mmCIF file of C-alpha atoms and ligand atoms in Angstrom:
data_model
loop_
_atom_site.group_PDB
_atom_site.id
_atom_site.type_symbol
_atom_site.label_atom_id
_atom_site.label_comp_id
_atom_site.label_asym_id
_atom_site.label_seq_id
_atom_site.Cartn_x
_atom_site.Cartn_y
_atom_site.Cartn_z
ATOM 1 C CA SER A 38 110.901 38.541 107.471
ATOM 2 C CA SER A 39 107.940 40.478 108.736
ATOM 3 C CA GLU A 40 109.541 43.851 109.365
ATOM 4 C CA LEU A 41 110.824 43.924 105.822
ATOM 5 C CA THR A 42 107.376 43.383 104.210
ATOM 6 C CA THR A 43 104.141 45.127 104.426
ATOM 7 C CA ALA A 44 101.767 43.859 107.116
ATOM 8 C CA GLU A 45 100.038 40.648 105.918
ATOM 9 C CA ALA A 46 96.452 41.797 106.382
ATOM 10 C CA ASP A 47 96.819 45.248 104.821
ATOM 11 C CA TRP A 48 95.562 44.015 101.498
ATOM 12 C CA LYS A 49 92.105 43.493 103.073
ATOM 13 C CA LYS A 50 91.817 47.206 103.921
ATOM 14 C CA VAL A 51 91.636 48.211 100.233
ATOM 15 C CA ASN A 52 88.590 48.730 98.114
ATOM 16 C CA TYR A 53 89.892 47.472 94.751
ATOM 17 C CA TYR A 54 86.855 48.541 92.795
ATOM 18 C CA ASN A 55 87.807 52.165 93.705
ATOM 19 C CA VAL A 56 91.398 51.560 92.883
ATOM 20 C CA TYR A 57 90.251 50.200 89.481
ATOM 21 C CA LYS A 58 88.272 53.294 88.756
ATOM 22 C CA ASP A 59 91.091 55.589 89.824
ATOM 23 C CA ILE A 60 93.659 53.799 87.665
ATOM 24 C CA ALA A 61 91.236 53.946 84.721
ATOM 25 C CA ASP A 62 91.037 57.774 85.332
ATOM 26 C CA LEU A 63 94.799 57.991 84.927
ATOM 27 C CA LEU A 64 94.886 56.404 81.516
ATOM 28 C CA GLU A 65 93.976 59.238 79.238
ATOM 29 C CA ASP A 66 96.258 62.156 78.602
ATOM 30 C CA GLU A 67 96.314 63.829 75.230
ATOM 31 C CA ASP A 68 99.835 65.160 75.722
ATOM 32 C CA TYR A 69 101.393 61.633 76.439
ATOM 33 C CA ASP A 70 102.421 59.422 73.614
ATOM 34 C CA ASP A 71 99.394 58.297 71.595
ATOM 35 C CA GLY A 72 96.987 59.613 74.326
ATOM 36 C CA SER A 73 97.068 56.912 76.876
ATOM 37 C CA TYR A 74 99.307 55.624 79.676
ATOM 38 C CA GLY A 75 97.621 52.192 79.181
ATOM 39 C CA PRO A 76 100.423 50.675 77.130
ATOM 40 C CA VAL A 77 103.197 51.620 79.539
ATOM 41 C CA PHE A 78 101.049 50.370 82.503
ATOM 42 C CA VAL A 79 100.835 47.010 80.697
ATOM 43 C CA ARG A 80 104.542 46.955 80.102
ATOM 44 C CA LEU A 81 105.153 47.773 83.813
ATOM 45 C CA ALA A 82 103.002 44.910 84.958
ATOM 46 C CA TRP A 83 104.745 42.545 82.514
ATOM 47 C CA HIS A 84 108.191 43.621 83.505
ATOM 48 C CA ALA A 85 107.409 43.455 87.183
ATOM 49 C CA SER A 86 106.303 39.848 86.718
ATOM 50 C CA GLY A 87 108.428 38.412 83.900
ATOM 51 C CA THR A 88 111.579 38.123 85.891
ATOM 52 C CA TYR A 89 110.339 34.810 87.394
ATOM 53 C CA SER A 90 112.352 31.673 87.211
ATOM 54 C CA LYS A 91 110.621 28.424 88.001
ATOM 55 C CA LYS A 92 113.984 26.754 88.772
ATOM 56 C CA ASP A 93 114.832 28.682 91.921
ATOM 57 C CA ARG A 94 111.398 30.484 92.306
ATOM 58 C CA THR A 95 112.911 33.898 92.367
ATOM 59 C CA GLY A 96 111.700 37.026 90.540
ATOM 60 C CA GLY A 97 108.115 37.780 89.761
ATOM 61 C CA SER A 98 105.879 40.575 90.921
ATOM 62 C CA THR A 99 106.121 39.808 94.612
ATOM 63 C CA GLY A 100 107.832 42.458 96.592
ATOM 64 C CA GLY A 101 107.224 45.209 94.061
ATOM 65 C CA THR A 102 110.977 45.068 93.558
ATOM 66 C CA ILE A 103 110.886 46.729 90.170
ATOM 67 C CA ARG A 104 110.769 50.034 92.005
ATOM 68 C CA PHE A 105 114.120 49.597 93.624
ATOM 69 C CA HIS A 106 117.654 49.950 92.331
ATOM 70 C CA PRO A 107 119.159 47.952 90.674
ATOM 71 C CA GLU A 108 116.100 46.432 89.041
ATOM 72 C CA ALA A 109 114.496 49.810 88.274
ATOM 73 C CA ASN A 110 117.618 50.811 86.331
ATOM 74 C CA TYR A 111 118.075 47.638 84.279
ATOM 75 C CA GLY A 112 118.218 48.542 80.534
ATOM 76 C CA ALA A 113 115.081 46.495 79.877
ATOM 77 C CA ASN A 114 113.102 48.636 82.373
ATOM 78 C CA ALA A 115 114.101 52.001 80.766
ATOM 79 C CA GLY A 116 111.173 54.394 80.807
ATOM 80 C CA LEU A 117 109.004 52.467 83.274
ATOM 81 C CA HIS A 118 109.532 55.186 85.885
ATOM 82 C CA VAL A 119 106.974 57.078 83.859
ATOM 83 C CA ALA A 120 104.316 54.508 84.728
ATOM 84 C CA ARG A 121 105.418 54.310 88.375
ATOM 85 C CA GLU A 122 105.234 58.125 88.816
ATOM 86 C CA ARG A 123 101.873 58.184 87.178
ATOM 87 C CA LEU A 124 100.585 55.568 89.674
ATOM 88 C CA GLU A 125 102.294 57.042 92.800
ATOM 89 C CA PRO A 126 99.411 59.277 93.870
ATOM 90 C CA LEU A 127 97.196 56.185 94.218
ATOM 91 C CA LYS A 128 99.712 54.609 96.572
ATOM 92 C CA LYS A 129 99.255 57.800 98.686
ATOM 93 C CA LYS A 130 95.481 57.571 98.399
ATOM 94 C CA TYR A 131 95.405 53.816 99.224
ATOM 95 C CA PRO A 132 98.331 53.387 101.584
ATOM 96 C CA HIS A 133 97.448 49.800 102.259
ATOM 97 C CA ILE A 134 97.674 48.541 98.704
ATOM 98 C CA SER A 135 101.137 46.969 97.889
ATOM 99 C CA TYR A 136 103.117 48.332 95.096
ATOM 100 C CA ALA A 137 103.180 44.727 93.718
ATOM 101 C CA ASP A 138 99.333 44.698 93.654
ATOM 102 C CA LEU A 139 99.118 48.268 92.258
ATOM 103 C CA TYR A 140 101.509 47.714 89.346
ATOM 104 C CA THR A 141 99.889 44.378 88.369
ATOM 105 C CA LEU A 142 96.374 45.798 88.682
ATOM 106 C CA ALA A 143 97.294 48.682 86.493
ATOM 107 C CA GLY A 144 98.124 46.272 83.748
ATOM 108 C CA VAL A 145 94.758 44.622 84.087
ATOM 109 C CA VAL A 146 92.871 47.897 84.131
ATOM 110 C CA ALA A 147 94.655 49.112 80.965
ATOM 111 C CA ILE A 148 94.026 45.914 79.067
ATOM 112 C CA GLN A 149 90.366 45.966 79.949
ATOM 113 C CA GLU A 150 89.790 49.658 79.446
ATOM 114 C CA LEU A 151 91.558 49.621 76.069
ATOM 115 C CA GLY A 152 89.088 47.101 74.879
ATOM 116 C CA GLY A 153 90.828 43.841 75.736
ATOM 117 C CA PRO A 154 89.392 40.888 77.552
ATOM 118 C CA VAL A 155 88.413 40.672 81.183
ATOM 119 C CA VAL A 156 91.482 39.577 83.247
ATOM 120 C CA PRO A 157 90.710 38.007 86.646
ATOM 121 C CA TRP A 158 93.005 39.478 89.242
ATOM 122 C CA ARG A 159 93.823 38.647 92.946
ATOM 123 C CA PRO A 160 95.224 41.027 95.604
ATOM 124 C CA GLY A 161 97.625 40.045 98.358
ATOM 125 C CA ARG A 162 101.137 40.354 97.026
ATOM 126 C CA PRO A 163 103.342 41.606 99.826
ATOM 127 C CA ASP A 164 105.927 44.377 99.295
ATOM 128 C CA ALA A 165 109.460 44.493 100.225
ATOM 129 C CA ILE A 166 109.726 47.783 101.988
ATOM 130 C CA THR A 167 113.440 48.318 101.464
ATOM 131 C CA ALA A 168 115.687 47.280 98.583
ATOM 132 C CA ALA A 169 117.707 45.288 101.074
ATOM 133 C CA ALA A 170 114.823 43.150 101.975
ATOM 134 C CA VAL A 171 115.165 41.189 98.854
ATOM 135 C CA ALA A 172 118.030 39.815 96.903
ATOM 136 C CA ALA A 173 118.045 41.765 93.655
ATOM 137 C CA THR A 174 116.647 39.829 90.720
ATOM 138 C CA PRO A 175 119.517 39.461 88.319
ATOM 139 C CA ASP A 176 119.608 41.500 85.123
ATOM 140 C CA GLY A 177 118.946 39.767 81.830
ATOM 141 C CA ARG A 178 115.768 37.897 82.749
ATOM 142 C CA LEU A 179 113.502 39.817 80.241
ATOM 143 C CA PRO A 180 113.702 39.148 76.480
ATOM 144 C CA ASP A 181 116.216 40.957 74.267
ATOM 145 C CA ALA A 182 114.367 42.335 71.292
ATOM 146 C CA ALA A 183 117.418 41.851 69.026
ATOM 147 C CA GLN A 184 117.266 38.083 69.232
ATOM 148 C CA GLY A 185 115.121 35.345 67.758
ATOM 149 C CA ALA A 186 112.984 32.340 68.511
ATOM 150 C CA ASP A 187 115.519 30.284 70.583
ATOM 151 C CA HIS A 188 116.183 33.202 72.933
ATOM 152 C CA VAL A 189 112.407 33.995 73.301
ATOM 153 C CA ARG A 190 111.827 30.313 74.151
ATOM 154 C CA ASP A 191 114.648 30.289 76.728
ATOM 155 C CA ILE A 192 113.187 33.308 78.491
ATOM 156 C CA PHE A 193 109.617 32.126 78.638
ATOM 157 C CA TYR A 194 110.190 28.428 79.244
ATOM 158 C CA ARG A 195 112.208 29.699 82.297
ATOM 159 C CA MET A 196 108.903 31.255 83.560
ATOM 160 C CA GLY A 197 106.925 28.022 82.702
ATOM 161 C CA PHE A 198 105.077 29.164 79.595
ATOM 162 C CA ASN A 199 104.540 26.992 76.465
ATOM 163 C CA ASP A 200 104.620 28.050 72.817
ATOM 164 C CA GLN A 201 100.953 28.887 72.569
ATOM 165 C CA GLU A 202 101.037 30.931 75.744
ATOM 166 C CA ILE A 203 104.172 32.828 74.468
ATOM 167 C CA VAL A 204 102.487 33.744 71.243
ATOM 168 C CA ALA A 205 99.341 34.967 73.083
ATOM 169 C CA LEU A 206 101.406 37.143 75.351
ATOM 170 C CA GLU A 207 103.254 38.669 72.467
ATOM 171 C CA GLY A 208 99.921 39.907 71.173
ATOM 172 C CA ALA A 209 100.270 42.738 73.774
ATOM 173 C CA HIS A 210 102.449 44.415 71.189
ATOM 174 C CA ALA A 211 99.217 45.561 69.565
ATOM 175 C CA LEU A 212 99.548 48.305 72.264
ATOM 176 C CA GLY A 213 101.931 51.184 72.389
ATOM 177 C CA ARG A 214 105.165 51.916 70.731
ATOM 178 C CA CYS A 215 108.866 51.825 70.959
ATOM 179 C CA HIS A 216 110.765 54.911 72.090
ATOM 180 C CA THR A 217 114.251 55.805 70.891
ATOM 181 C CA ASP A 218 115.060 57.200 74.334
ATOM 182 C CA ARG A 219 113.958 53.994 76.154
ATOM 183 C CA SER A 220 114.796 50.856 74.100
ATOM 184 C CA GLY A 221 116.334 52.622 71.178
ATOM 185 C CA PHE A 222 113.805 51.161 68.757
ATOM 186 C CA ASP A 223 111.196 53.352 67.084
ATOM 187 C CA GLY A 224 107.558 53.337 66.307
ATOM 188 C CA PRO A 225 104.239 51.661 66.937
ATOM 189 C CA TRP A 226 103.301 48.150 65.747
ATOM 190 C CA ASN A 227 100.036 49.340 64.124
ATOM 191 C CA ALA A 228 97.723 52.231 63.574
ATOM 192 C CA SER A 229 95.667 51.905 66.743
ATOM 193 C CA PRO A 230 98.179 51.576 69.540
ATOM 194 C CA THR A 231 95.665 52.528 72.260
ATOM 195 C CA ALA A 232 93.260 49.720 71.410
ATOM 196 C CA PHE A 233 93.716 46.103 72.541
ATOM 197 C CA THR A 234 93.298 44.015 69.334
ATOM 198 C CA ASN A 235 94.707 40.996 67.512
ATOM 199 C CA PHE A 236 96.487 43.391 65.086
ATOM 200 C CA LEU A 237 100.014 42.234 66.046
ATOM 201 C CA PHE A 238 99.186 38.967 64.326
ATOM 202 C CA THR A 239 97.236 40.409 61.370
ATOM 203 C CA GLU A 240 100.089 42.992 60.761
ATOM 204 C CA LEU A 241 102.720 40.318 61.060
ATOM 205 C CA LEU A 242 101.108 38.252 58.352
ATOM 206 C CA ASP A 243 99.604 40.888 56.067
ATOM 207 C CA ASN A 244 102.670 43.088 55.611
ATOM 208 C CA THR A 245 106.056 42.656 54.080
ATOM 209 C CA TRP A 246 108.553 43.568 56.801
ATOM 210 C CA VAL A 247 111.854 45.142 55.604
ATOM 211 C CA PRO A 248 114.924 46.357 57.537
ATOM 212 C CA LYS A 249 114.493 50.002 58.582
ATOM 213 C CA LYS A 250 117.192 52.161 56.937
ATOM 214 C CA TRP A 251 118.492 54.303 59.752
ATOM 215 C CA ASP A 252 121.392 54.645 62.311
ATOM 216 C CA GLY A 253 119.452 53.024 65.139
ATOM 217 C CA PRO A 254 119.273 49.399 66.118
ATOM 218 C CA PHE A 255 118.238 46.835 63.652
ATOM 219 C CA GLN A 256 114.503 46.596 63.359
ATOM 220 C CA TYR A 257 111.794 46.234 60.687
ATOM 221 C CA VAL A 258 109.239 48.537 59.077
ATOM 222 C CA ASP A 259 106.290 47.691 56.860
ATOM 223 C CA LYS A 260 107.332 47.938 53.218
ATOM 224 C CA ALA A 261 104.158 49.701 52.083
ATOM 225 C CA THR A 262 104.147 52.805 54.332
ATOM 226 C CA GLY A 263 107.184 52.544 56.706
ATOM 227 C CA GLN A 264 104.999 53.726 59.496
ATOM 228 C CA PHE A 265 104.769 50.584 61.539
ATOM 229 C CA MET A 266 107.467 48.493 63.122
ATOM 230 C CA MET A 267 108.409 44.992 64.254
ATOM 231 C CA LEU A 268 111.286 43.983 66.518
ATOM 232 C CA PRO A 269 113.660 41.191 65.425
ATOM 233 C CA ALA A 270 112.028 39.118 68.177
ATOM 234 C CA ASP A 271 108.528 39.853 66.799
ATOM 235 C CA ILE A 272 109.495 38.657 63.359
ATOM 236 C CA ALA A 273 110.563 35.330 64.913
ATOM 237 C CA PHE A 274 106.808 34.696 65.569
ATOM 238 C CA LYS A 275 106.333 34.774 61.798
ATOM 239 C CA THR A 276 109.333 32.801 60.780
ATOM 240 C CA ASP A 277 109.260 30.083 63.444
ATOM 241 C CA PRO A 278 106.820 27.406 62.190
ATOM 242 C CA LYS A 279 105.522 26.423 65.787
ATOM 243 C CA PHE A 280 104.976 29.972 66.744
ATOM 244 C CA ARG A 281 103.485 30.854 63.407
ATOM 245 C CA GLN A 282 100.652 28.275 63.687
ATOM 246 C CA TYR A 283 99.290 30.217 66.647
ATOM 247 C CA VAL A 284 99.925 33.522 64.993
ATOM 248 C CA GLU A 285 97.678 32.326 62.197
ATOM 249 C CA GLN A 286 94.933 31.205 64.610
ATOM 250 C CA TYR A 287 94.967 34.405 66.506
ATOM 251 C CA ALA A 288 94.953 36.425 63.317
ATOM 252 C CA LYS A 289 91.767 34.749 62.161
ATOM 253 C CA ASP A 290 90.012 34.514 65.551
ATOM 254 C CA GLN A 291 90.165 37.549 67.898
ATOM 255 C CA ASP A 292 87.854 35.819 70.470
ATOM 256 C CA LEU A 293 90.246 32.889 70.790
ATOM 257 C CA PHE A 294 93.181 35.430 71.154
ATOM 258 C CA PHE A 295 91.332 37.276 73.852
ATOM 259 C CA ALA A 296 90.540 34.152 75.813
ATOM 260 C CA ASP A 297 94.033 32.759 75.498
ATOM 261 C CA PHE A 298 95.671 36.019 76.259
ATOM 262 C CA SER A 299 93.611 36.578 79.468
ATOM 263 C CA LYS A 300 94.656 33.108 80.725
ATOM 264 C CA ALA A 301 98.350 33.685 79.980
ATOM 265 C CA PHE A 302 98.360 37.211 81.489
ATOM 266 C CA VAL A 303 96.760 35.991 84.703
ATOM 267 C CA LYS A 304 99.492 33.418 84.884
ATOM 268 C CA LEU A 305 102.145 35.947 84.193
ATOM 269 C CA LEU A 306 100.941 38.312 86.949
ATOM 270 C CA GLU A 307 100.768 35.399 89.459
ATOM 271 C CA LEU A 308 104.132 33.858 88.774
ATOM 272 C CA GLY A 309 105.727 32.980 92.070
ATOM 273 C CA VAL A 310 103.171 34.795 94.123
ATOM 274 C CA GLN A 311 101.918 33.075 97.310
ATOM 275 C CA PHE A 312 98.483 34.587 97.767
ATOM 276 C CA PRO A 313 96.753 34.613 101.162
ATOM 277 C CA GLU A 314 94.288 31.740 101.203
ATOM 278 C CA ASP A 315 91.383 34.079 101.655
ATOM 279 C CA ALA A 316 92.283 36.439 98.826
ATOM 280 C CA PRO A 317 89.297 36.554 96.423
ATOM 281 C CA VAL A 318 89.575 36.660 92.618
ATOM 282 C CA TYR A 319 88.089 39.810 91.170
ATOM 283 C CA GLN A 320 86.676 40.055 87.697
ATOM 284 C CA PHE A 321 86.206 43.768 87.248
ATOM 285 C CA LYS A 322 83.666 45.037 84.798
ATOM 286 C CA PRO A 323 85.080 47.478 82.248
ATOM 287 C CA LEU A 324 83.783 50.970 82.988
ATOM 288 C CA GLU A 325 81.378 52.661 80.558
HETATM 289 FE FE1 DDH B 1 107.162 44.231 74.845
HETATM 290 N N1 DDH B 1 108.520 45.609 74.224
HETATM 291 N N2 DDH B 1 108.494 42.844 74.453
HETATM 292 N N3 DDH B 1 105.852 42.824 75.573
HETATM 293 N N4 DDH B 1 105.872 45.749 75.255
HETATM 294 C C1 DDH B 1 108.289 47.001 74.115
HETATM 295 C C2 DDH B 1 107.113 47.717 74.364
HETATM 296 C C3 DDH B 1 105.986 47.093 74.923
HETATM 297 C C4 DDH B 1 109.802 42.973 73.926
HETATM 298 C C5 DDH B 1 110.434 44.146 73.747
HETATM 299 C C6 DDH B 1 109.858 45.402 73.807
HETATM 300 C C7 DDH B 1 106.021 41.555 75.606
HETATM 301 C C8 DDH B 1 107.099 40.824 74.968
HETATM 302 C C9 DDH B 1 108.286 41.392 74.449
HETATM 303 C C10 DDH B 1 104.578 45.587 75.812
HETATM 304 C C11 DDH B 1 104.097 44.468 76.377
HETATM 305 C C12 DDH B 1 104.697 43.140 76.249
HETATM 306 C C13 DDH B 1 109.515 47.667 73.695
HETATM 307 C C14 DDH B 1 109.699 49.127 73.495
HETATM 308 C C15 DDH B 1 110.461 46.657 73.457
HETATM 309 C C16 DDH B 1 111.876 46.808 72.978
HETATM 310 C C17 DDH B 1 110.019 49.813 74.797
HETATM 311 C C18 DDH B 1 110.190 51.333 74.550
HETATM 312 O O1 DDH B 1 111.002 51.706 73.822
HETATM 313 O O2 DDH B 1 109.358 52.079 75.161
HETATM 314 C C19 DDH B 1 110.323 41.652 73.631
HETATM 315 C C20 DDH B 1 111.706 41.387 72.998
HETATM 316 C C21 DDH B 1 109.321 40.717 73.936
HETATM 317 C C22 DDH B 1 109.425 39.278 73.654
HETATM 318 O O3 DDH B 1 108.520 38.541 74.088
HETATM 319 C C23 DDH B 1 110.370 38.640 72.921
HETATM 320 C C24 DDH B 1 105.073 40.984 76.438
HETATM 321 C C25 DDH B 1 105.001 39.417 76.698
HETATM 322 C C26 DDH B 1 104.213 41.882 76.755
HETATM 323 C C27 DDH B 1 102.937 41.782 77.641
HETATM 324 O O4 DDH B 1 102.464 42.806 78.121
HETATM 325 C C28 DDH B 1 102.273 40.539 77.942
HETATM 326 C C29 DDH B 1 103.944 46.766 75.720
HETATM 327 C C30 DDH B 1 102.434 47.080 76.127
HETATM 328 C C31 DDH B 1 104.717 47.787 75.156
HETATM 329 C C32 DDH B 1 104.519 49.260 74.798
HETATM 330 C C33 DDH B 1 104.932 50.110 75.942
HETATM 331 C C34 DDH B 1 104.727 51.620 75.619
HETATM 332 O O5 DDH B 1 105.219 52.454 76.416
HETATM 333 O O6 DDH B 1 104.041 51.958 74.673
#
């Protein structure tokens, strides 16, 4: 109902080019992780959106519900308060932007500014302004890293993705790292975690992945150096023949990966969203 959501026309009052620039200015910080908030912004955009179920059309980025308890505190979302807090000053500066738009746009800015493809983006997602305004999206809708291909398919088919799109999306693991105090897993997937590349696929194929010897959750490290990691769910992309055919294509052809990733990421960020009819599609130019 209207009192529980932001005013419908508010999205028109925002200059999204300025928001893009201001998000880009928040990316770099030499004291944080590998020097960029980009990876955790991408993860926030994905977790805000990836709760969608096409069966009952619940979940997705609409409402900006990831900022409310209980969703904010689901295990899968551990650590994402870091991204939300980093973005909060922009909500103050641009009060008419919805959180749902801000969080998804932050993912787009991060991908583009870290060297990835242009990702067309539309504004106009309404926010729930209180937690009570929305039925909480149930826990367990995001993938469990300890599981394999069947589980990954269950999760992404529920959102309406096919195998090719799933593989393309997984390529986001070129970015960032696992944190023992968030997911329990440890380490980056490759040596350039602040650059958007097709390295998830090249690393998957080029390395021998062996179980990490430690007390933490079961995961893999590369046999040669032990510096890079794969989740059990990532390894499924190498062992499952249908997933693997796309892994091989994307490892060989970064342009193909970029084009397919962009399309799949747009779809992810728009799952279940009913945009205003007059909402334009922005194709922001990466900054110099
Ligand atoms: Fe992911 N991801 N993800 N992921 N993800 C983690 C980090 C990041 C899974 C598990 C984890 C996608 C798919 C999957 C990013 C983007 C995307 C971490 C570590 C786990 C665990 C969190 C931490 O400890 O900080 C699993 C399982 C899947 C799966 O598909 C089976 C997708 C589709 C995306 C996307 O963006 C399209 C990014 C970026 C990170 C790095 C975050 C950071 O802070 O760095």
